[in-house]
CSV table of C-alpha atoms in Angstrom, one decimal:
chain,number,residue,atom,x,y,z
A,1,MET,CA,-77.6,42.7,48.6
A,2,ASN,CA,-78.6,41.2,45.2
A,3,ASP,CA,-80.3,42.3,42.2
A,4,SER,CA,-81.6,40.7,38.6
A,5,TYR,CA,-82.2,41.7,34.9
A,6,SER,CA,-83.1,39.8,32.0
A,7,GLY,CA,-81.0,38.8,29.1
A,8,LYS,CA,-80.6,36.8,26.0
A,9,SER,CA,-79.9,34.1,28.7
A,10,GLY,CA,-83.2,34.8,30.3
A,11,LYS,CA,-83.7,36.3,34.0
A,12,VAL,CA,-80.4,36.6,35.5
A,13,LYS,CA,-79.9,37.2,39.3
A,14,VAL,CA,-76.9,38.9,40.5
A,15,MET,CA,-75.6,38.6,43.9
A,16,TYR,CA,-72.9,41.2,45.7
A,17,VAL,CA,-71.1,39.3,47.7
A,18,ARG,CA,-68.0,40.4,50.7
A,19,SER,CA,-64.6,40.0,48.7
A,20,SER,CA,-61.9,37.9,51.0
A,21,GLU,CA,-59.3,39.8,49.8
A,22,ASP,CA,-59.4,42.7,52.4
A,23,ASN,CA,-60.8,41.2,55.1
A,24,ASN,CA,-57.6,41.3,57.0
A,25,ASP,CA,-56.8,44.8,55.9
A,26,SER,CA,-59.0,47.0,58.2
A,27,ARG,CA,-56.7,49.6,58.4
A,28,LYS,CA,-56.8,50.6,54.9
A,29,GLY,CA,-60.8,50.1,55.1
A,30,ALA,CA,-60.7,52.6,57.9
A,31,ASP,CA,-59.1,55.1,55.9
A,32,ARG,CA,-60.7,54.5,52.7
A,33,ARG,CA,-63.9,55.2,54.9
A,34,LYS,CA,-62.3,58.6,56.3
A,35,HIS,CA,-61.7,59.8,52.5
A,36,SER,CA,-65.2,59.3,51.9
A,37,ASP,CA,-66.4,61.3,54.7
A,38,ASN,CA,-64.3,64.0,53.7
A,39,ARG,CA,-65.6,64.1,50.3
A,40,ARG,CA,-69.0,64.6,51.3
A,41,ASN,CA,-68.4,67.0,53.9
A,42,ASP,CA,-66.7,69.1,51.3
A,43,LYS,CA,-68.7,72.4,51.0
A,44,ARG,CA,-67.1,74.0,48.0
A,45,PRO,CA,-68.6,74.5,44.8
A,46,PHE,CA,-67.8,72.5,41.9
A,47,GLY,CA,-66.4,74.7,38.7
A,48,ASN,CA,-69.1,74.2,36.6
A,49,GLY,CA,-72.4,71.7,35.5
A,50,ARG,CA,-70.4,69.3,33.4
A,51,GLU,CA,-67.6,69.1,36.0
A,52,GLN,CA,-70.4,68.5,38.5
A,53,GLY,CA,-71.9,66.0,36.9
A,54,ASP,CA,-68.5,64.1,35.7
A,55,ARG,CA,-68.0,64.0,39.6
A,56,ARG,CA,-71.2,62.5,40.2
A,57,ARG,CA,-70.6,59.9,37.7
A,58,ASP,CA,-66.9,59.2,39.1
A,59,ASN,CA,-68.9,58.7,42.6
A,60,GLU,CA,-71.3,56.2,41.4
A,61,ARG,CA,-69.3,54.2,39.3
A,62,PRO,CA,-68.2,50.8,40.6
A,63,VAL,CA,-65.0,50.4,42.2
A,64,HIS,CA,-62.8,48.0,39.9
A,65,ALA,CA,-60.6,44.9,41.4
A,66,GLY,CA,-57.5,47.1,40.9
A,67,GLU,CA,-58.7,49.4,43.2
A,68,ARG,CA,-59.4,46.7,46.0
A,69,SER,CA,-63.1,47.1,46.3
A,70,PRO,CA,-64.5,45.4,49.0
A,71,TRP,CA,-67.4,44.0,46.8
A,72,LYS,CA,-67.8,41.8,44.0
A,73,THR,CA,-70.4,40.5,41.8
A,74,ILE,CA,-71.2,36.8,41.1
A,75,SER,CA,-74.2,36.5,37.8
A,76,ARG,CA,-75.8,33.2,37.7
A,77,PRO,CA,-79.6,32.3,36.0
A,78,GLU,CA,-82.4,32.4,38.7
A,79,GLY,CA,-83.2,28.8,40.2
A,80,GLU,CA,-79.4,27.5,39.7
A,81,PRO,CA,-77.8,26.8,43.1
A,82,PRO,CA,-74.9,29.2,44.1
A,83,LYS,CA,-71.4,28.1,43.3
A,84,LEU,CA,-69.6,26.9,46.8
A,85,GLU,CA,-66.3,28.2,47.4
A,86,HIS,CA,-64.3,27.3,50.7
A,87,ASN,CA,-63.0,24.6,48.6
A,88,GLY,CA,-66.4,23.0,48.3
A,89,ILE,CA,-67.3,22.6,51.6
A,90,SER,CA,-70.8,22.9,52.5
A,91,GLY,CA,-73.0,22.0,55.7
A,92,LYS,CA,-73.4,18.3,54.7
A,93,SER,CA,-70.2,16.3,55.4
A,94,TYR,CA,-69.0,13.7,53.2
A,95,ILE,CA,-68.8,10.4,53.9
A,96,ASP,CA,-66.7,7.6,51.9
A,97,PRO,CA,-68.8,4.8,51.2
A,98,GLU,CA,-66.0,2.0,51.5
A,99,GLN,CA,-65.1,3.5,54.9
A,100,LEU,CA,-68.6,3.1,55.5
A,101,ARG,CA,-69.3,0.0,54.3
A,102,ARG,CA,-66.2,-1.4,56.4
A,103,GLN,CA,-67.3,0.0,59.4
A,104,ARG,CA,-70.8,-1.6,59.1
A,105,LEU,CA,-68.8,-5.0,58.8
A,106,GLU,CA,-67.1,-4.4,62.0
A,107,GLU,CA,-70.2,-3.3,63.8
A,108,THR,CA,-73.4,-5.7,65.2
A,109,ARG,CA,-76.3,-5.1,67.0
A,110,ILE,CA,-77.3,-6.9,70.3
A,111,TYR,CA,-80.2,-6.4,72.5
A,112,GLY,CA,-82.2,-8.5,75.3
A,113,GLU,CA,-81.8,-6.8,78.7
A,114,ASN,CA,-79.7,-10.2,80.1
A,115,ALA,CA,-76.9,-9.7,76.9
A,116,CYS,CA,-76.7,-5.9,76.9
A,117,GLN,CA,-76.0,-5.9,80.9
A,118,ALA,CA,-73.6,-8.7,80.4
A,119,MET,CA,-71.9,-6.9,77.6
A,120,PHE,CA,-71.8,-3.3,79.3
A,121,LYS,CA,-70.1,-5.1,82.5
A,122,ASN,CA,-67.8,-6.9,80.3
A,123,ARG,CA,-66.8,-4.8,77.5
A,124,PRO,CA,-67.9,-1.5,77.6
A,125,ASP,CA,-65.7,0.4,75.2
A,126,ALA,CA,-67.0,-2.3,72.8
A,127,ILE,CA,-70.2,-0.1,72.8
A,128,VAL,CA,-70.7,2.4,70.0
A,129,ARG,CA,-74.5,3.5,70.4
A,130,ALA,CA,-77.5,2.7,72.5
A,131,TRP,CA,-81.3,2.7,72.3
A,132,PHE,CA,-83.8,2.0,75.5
A,133,VAL,CA,-87.2,2.0,76.2
A,134,GLN,CA,-88.1,4.2,79.1
A,135,SER,CA,-89.4,1.5,81.2
A,136,VAL,CA,-85.6,-0.4,81.1
A,137,THR,CA,-83.9,2.7,82.1
A,138,PRO,CA,-83.8,2.7,85.7
A,139,ARG,CA,-82.2,-1.0,85.5
A,140,PHE,CA,-79.5,0.3,83.3
A,141,ARG,CA,-78.6,3.7,85.6
A,142,ASP,CA,-74.8,2.8,85.5
A,143,ALA,CA,-74.8,2.4,81.9
A,144,LEU,CA,-76.6,5.4,81.1
A,145,LYS,CA,-74.2,7.0,83.7
A,146,TRP,CA,-71.4,5.5,82.2
A,147,MET,CA,-72.1,6.6,78.4
A,148,ALA,CA,-72.9,10.0,79.1
A,149,ALA,CA,-69.7,10.5,80.5
A,150,ASN,CA,-67.8,8.8,77.9
A,151,ARG,CA,-69.8,10.7,75.3
A,152,LYS,CA,-71.3,7.8,73.7
A,153,ALA,CA,-74.6,8.2,72.2
A,154,TYR,CA,-78.1,6.8,73.6
A,155,HIS,CA,-81.5,7.5,73.0
A,156,VAL,CA,-84.9,6.8,74.9
A,157,VAL,CA,-87.8,5.9,72.4
A,158,ASP,CA,-90.4,4.1,72.3
A,159,ASP,CA,-91.4,0.5,71.2
A,160,GLU,CA,-91.8,1.1,67.8
A,161,GLU,CA,-88.7,2.7,67.1
A,162,LEU,CA,-86.5,0.7,68.7
A,163,SER,CA,-88.0,-2.5,66.7
A,164,LYS,CA,-86.5,-0.5,63.8
A,165,ALA,CA,-83.3,0.0,65.4
A,166,SER,CA,-82.6,-3.2,66.5
A,167,GLY,CA,-84.0,-5.3,63.9
A,168,THR,CA,-86.7,-7.3,65.5
A,169,GLU,CA,-89.7,-6.9,67.8
A,170,HIS,CA,-88.1,-9.2,70.5
A,171,HIS,CA,-85.6,-6.4,71.8
A,172,GLY,CA,-86.2,-6.9,75.4
A,173,GLY,CA,-86.1,-3.2,75.8
A,174,VAL,CA,-82.8,-2.4,75.1
A,175,CYS,CA,-80.3,-2.6,71.9
A,176,PHE,CA,-76.4,-2.0,71.6
A,177,LEU,CA,-74.6,-1.0,68.5
A,178,ILE,CA,-71.1,-2.7,69.4
A,179,LYS,CA,-68.2,-3.6,67.6
A,180,LYS,CA,-67.5,-7.0,66.7
A,181,ARG,CA,-65.1,-9.8,68.4
A,182,ASN,CA,-62.5,-11.0,66.1
A,183,GLY,CA,-62.1,-15.1,66.5
A,184,LEU,CA,-59.0,-16.7,67.4
A,185,ASP,CA,-56.7,-18.6,65.8
A,186,ALA,CA,-56.0,-22.1,67.2
A,187,GLU,CA,-52.4,-21.4,68.2
A,188,THR,CA,-53.5,-18.6,70.4
A,189,TYR,CA,-56.2,-20.0,72.0
A,190,LEU,CA,-54.0,-23.1,73.0
A,191,GLN,CA,-51.3,-20.9,74.2
A,192,GLN,CA,-53.4,-19.5,77.0
A,193,ALA,CA,-55.7,-22.8,77.3
A,194,PRO,CA,-56.5,-24.0,80.9
A,195,ALA,CA,-55.2,-27.4,82.4
A,196,LYS,CA,-58.3,-29.0,82.3
A,197,ASP,CA,-60.1,-27.9,78.9
A,198,CYS,CA,-63.1,-29.0,77.1
A,199,VAL,CA,-63.2,-27.3,73.9
A,200,LEU,CA,-66.4,-26.9,71.6
A,201,ALA,CA,-66.4,-27.8,67.9
A,202,LEU,CA,-69.3,-27.4,66.0
A,203,GLU,CA,-69.7,-28.6,62.2
A,204,ASN,CA,-72.3,-26.7,60.0
A,205,VAL,CA,-73.9,-25.5,63.0
A,206,GLY,CA,-75.5,-22.0,62.0
A,207,ASN,CA,-79.0,-21.4,63.7
A,208,PRO,CA,-78.6,-18.2,65.8
A,209,HIS,CA,-80.8,-19.6,68.5
A,210,ASN,CA,-79.2,-23.1,68.8
A,211,LEU,CA,-76.0,-20.8,68.6
A,212,GLY,CA,-76.9,-18.7,71.7
A,213,ALA,CA,-78.1,-22.1,73.5
A,214,ILE,CA,-74.9,-23.6,73.4
A,215,MET,CA,-73.1,-20.3,74.2
A,216,ARG,CA,-75.3,-20.2,77.4
A,217,SER,CA,-74.7,-24.1,78.2
A,218,CYS,CA,-71.0,-23.4,77.7
A,219,ALA,CA,-70.5,-20.6,80.0
A,220,HIS,CA,-72.4,-22.6,82.6
A,221,PHE,CA,-70.3,-25.5,82.5
A,222,GLY,CA,-66.8,-23.6,81.9
A,223,VAL,CA,-66.4,-24.3,78.2
A,224,GLN,CA,-64.3,-21.2,76.7
A,225,GLY,CA,-63.5,-21.9,73.3
A,226,VAL,CA,-65.9,-23.0,70.5
A,227,VAL,CA,-64.4,-24.0,67.1
A,228,LEU,CA,-66.9,-22.6,64.1
A,229,GLN,CA,-66.0,-22.2,60.4
A,230,ASP,CA,-67.5,-18.8,60.9
A,231,THR,CA,-67.2,-17.4,64.3
A,232,ALA,CA,-69.0,-14.2,62.7
A,233,MET,CA,-72.0,-15.9,63.7
A,234,LEU,CA,-71.8,-15.8,67.5
A,235,GLU,CA,-72.1,-12.3,67.3
A,236,SER,CA,-75.6,-12.3,66.1
A,237,GLY,CA,-78.1,-10.1,67.7
A,238,ALA,CA,-80.6,-13.5,67.6
A,239,ALA,CA,-77.8,-15.7,69.2
A,240,ILE,CA,-76.3,-13.0,71.9
A,241,ARG,CA,-79.9,-12.8,72.9
A,242,THR,CA,-80.9,-16.4,73.4
A,243,ALA,CA,-77.2,-16.6,75.1
A,244,GLU,CA,-78.9,-14.6,78.2
A,245,GLY,CA,-75.0,-13.2,78.8
A,246,GLY,CA,-73.4,-16.1,78.1
A,247,ALA,CA,-72.0,-15.0,75.1
A,248,GLU,CA,-69.4,-12.6,77.0
A,249,HIS,CA,-67.5,-16.1,78.5
A,250,ILE,CA,-67.2,-17.7,75.0
A,251,LYS,CA,-64.3,-17.4,72.6
A,252,GLY,CA,-64.5,-17.9,69.2
A,253,ILE,CA,-61.8,-20.0,67.0
A,254,ASP,CA,-61.6,-20.2,63.5
A,255,ALA,CA,-61.4,-23.4,61.8
A,256,ASP,CA,-60.1,-22.5,58.3
A,257,GLY,CA,-60.0,-26.1,57.9
A,258,PHE,CA,-62.2,-28.4,60.0
A,259,THR,CA,-60.2,-31.4,60.4
A,260,GLU,CA,-56.8,-29.2,60.2
A,261,THR,CA,-57.9,-27.5,63.3
A,262,LEU,CA,-59.1,-30.3,65.3
A,263,ASN,CA,-55.3,-32.2,64.5
A,264,LYS,CA,-53.7,-29.0,65.8
A,265,PHE,CA,-55.8,-29.5,69.6
A,266,ARG,CA,-55.1,-33.3,69.1
A,267,ASN,CA,-51.2,-32.5,68.9
A,268,LYS,CA,-51.3,-30.6,71.9
A,269,GLY,CA,-53.0,-33.5,73.7
A,270,TYR,CA,-56.3,-32.6,73.6
A,271,SER,CA,-58.6,-36.3,73.0
A,272,ILE,CA,-60.9,-35.6,69.9
A,273,VAL,CA,-65.0,-36.8,71.0
A,274,THR,CA,-67.2,-37.4,67.9
A,275,THR,CA,-70.7,-38.1,68.7
A,276,SER,CA,-73.9,-39.1,67.0
A,277,SER,CA,-77.4,-40.3,67.3
A,278,HIS,CA,-77.6,-42.9,64.7
A,279,LYS,CA,-74.2,-44.6,64.3
A,280,GLY,CA,-73.0,-47.5,66.7
A,281,SER,CA,-70.6,-45.9,69.7
A,282,THR,CA,-70.5,-45.8,73.6
A,283,THR,CA,-73.1,-44.6,75.1
A,284,LEU,CA,-72.3,-41.1,77.2
A,285,ALA,CA,-73.3,-42.9,80.9
A,286,GLN,CA,-70.3,-45.5,80.2
A,287,ALA,CA,-67.8,-43.1,78.9
A,288,THR,CA,-64.8,-41.7,80.6
A,289,LEU,CA,-64.1,-38.5,79.1
A,290,PRO,CA,-61.1,-36.9,79.2
A,291,GLU,CA,-59.9,-33.9,81.2
A,292,LYS,CA,-58.4,-32.0,78.0
A,293,MET,CA,-60.9,-33.0,74.6
A,294,VAL,CA,-62.4,-31.5,72.4
A,295,LEU,CA,-66.4,-32.1,71.7
A,296,VAL,CA,-67.5,-32.3,68.3
A,297,LEU,CA,-71.1,-32.0,67.1
A,298,GLY,CA,-73.0,-31.9,63.7
A,299,GLN,CA,-75.4,-29.6,61.8
A,300,GLU,CA,-79.1,-29.8,63.1
A,301,SER,CA,-80.3,-32.1,60.4
A,302,ASP,CA,-77.6,-34.7,59.5
A,303,GLY,CA,-75.2,-34.7,62.4
A,304,LEU,CA,-71.3,-35.3,61.6
A,305,SER,CA,-70.1,-36.1,58.4
A,306,ASP,CA,-68.7,-39.4,57.9
A,307,SER,CA,-65.4,-38.3,58.1
A,308,THR,CA,-65.5,-36.3,61.1
A,309,TRP,CA,-67.1,-38.8,62.9
A,310,GLU,CA,-64.7,-41.5,62.0
A,311,ASP,CA,-61.4,-39.2,62.8
A,312,GLY,CA,-62.9,-39.4,66.6
A,313,ASP,CA,-60.6,-40.8,68.8
A,314,ILE,CA,-63.5,-41.7,71.0
A,315,ARG,CA,-67.0,-41.9,69.6
A,316,LEU,CA,-70.2,-41.2,71.7
A,317,SER,CA,-74.4,-41.4,71.8
A,318,ILE,CA,-76.5,-40.1,74.2
A,319,GLY,CA,-78.7,-43.1,75.5
A,320,GLY,CA,-82.5,-42.4,75.5
A,321,THR,CA,-85.8,-44.1,74.5
A,322,GLY,CA,-85.6,-44.1,71.0
A,323,ARG,CA,-89.0,-42.4,70.3
A,324,VAL,CA,-87.6,-40.0,68.7
A,325,GLU,CA,-84.6,-39.4,65.9
A,326,SER,CA,-82.3,-37.3,67.8
A,327,LEU,CA,-82.0,-34.3,70.1
A,328,ASN,CA,-81.5,-31.0,69.5
A,329,VAL,CA,-78.2,-30.1,69.0
A,330,SER,CA,-78.4,-27.4,72.0
A,331,VAL,CA,-79.9,-29.9,74.4
A,332,ALA,CA,-77.3,-32.7,73.5
A,333,THR,CA,-74.3,-29.8,74.0
A,334,GLY,CA,-75.7,-29.3,77.4
A,335,ILE,CA,-75.8,-33.0,78.4
A,336,MET,CA,-72.9,-33.7,77.5
A,337,LEU,CA,-71.1,-30.8,78.7
A,338,ALA,CA,-72.7,-31.5,82.1
A,339,GLU,CA,-71.3,-34.8,82.7
A,340,TRP,CA,-68.0,-33.8,81.2
A,341,TRP,CA,-68.1,-31.0,84.3
A,342,ARG,CA,-69.3,-33.8,86.6
A,343,GLN,CA,-66.5,-35.9,85.8
A,344,ASN,CA,-63.6,-33.6,85.6
A,345,LYS,CA,-64.7,-30.3,87.4
A,346,VAL,CA,-66.8,-31.0,90.4
């Protein structure tokens, strides 16, 4: 119920809203309605016209708050939104910006069919949300059933919408929003390291496509640990897509100080093997690779720093024609890991 009137402050809308004070007092409300009905049905004549008019005015006057009226009035200028009651709760829920920022730091988007299939197989509980194009849904039937049973949101969308959700046109028809894995410290990794173990250490390697190709080679040749200054780079969508499922078999090891971390492995019986395509060293074909070693490779352009190179217990290079200056870091990694596997695992 509402009405309006004009005054000095302009047009004002009057709203009549139900008071909450008497909502629970249904018995008293029923008694009042019964009393009102009895008054309307009373056929006795009034004493005189003046008394009758007074009674009509009494019936028409608003009931004051002291008389527990079920109605109250709220006046506000026209166009002004109503002031919310109920402790300020409205239709839109409030989201703490700081909580949202932390949540985004803890989550990442991965894409690519093989990468997402491996993710679902190994870490389904880390999936937060998923997007699919229609053509890949038959191959993700088990994942769709699991997400529906576990109340995980998923969407079947067109290619354009999936490009927006994943942030790339190279999504492969599927994208998962997942919770990131935290990197391990060296001590934690060493507690569960196998007897024959090759760990990869990357100094200033940051290209996600190279990291993805490296993780794929590591998974193929049985390398679990990858030492990196920022292990979050292993969780990028491009790196995981390029790894084609290999990322699920890799454990990132945080290196707060690169040299100090290498020394922790050395103290546990690992040999530090540094590599270079420029400096004089033993060629890979002539080397005997130890059962426990940390293979250290450098950034894509300049390779290892001089201090890291000289810190190696064994210094290696990959022989070739010399027609190109060096190999891509992911290619060099694959060649060296293949030789370690041949000498120690086959």
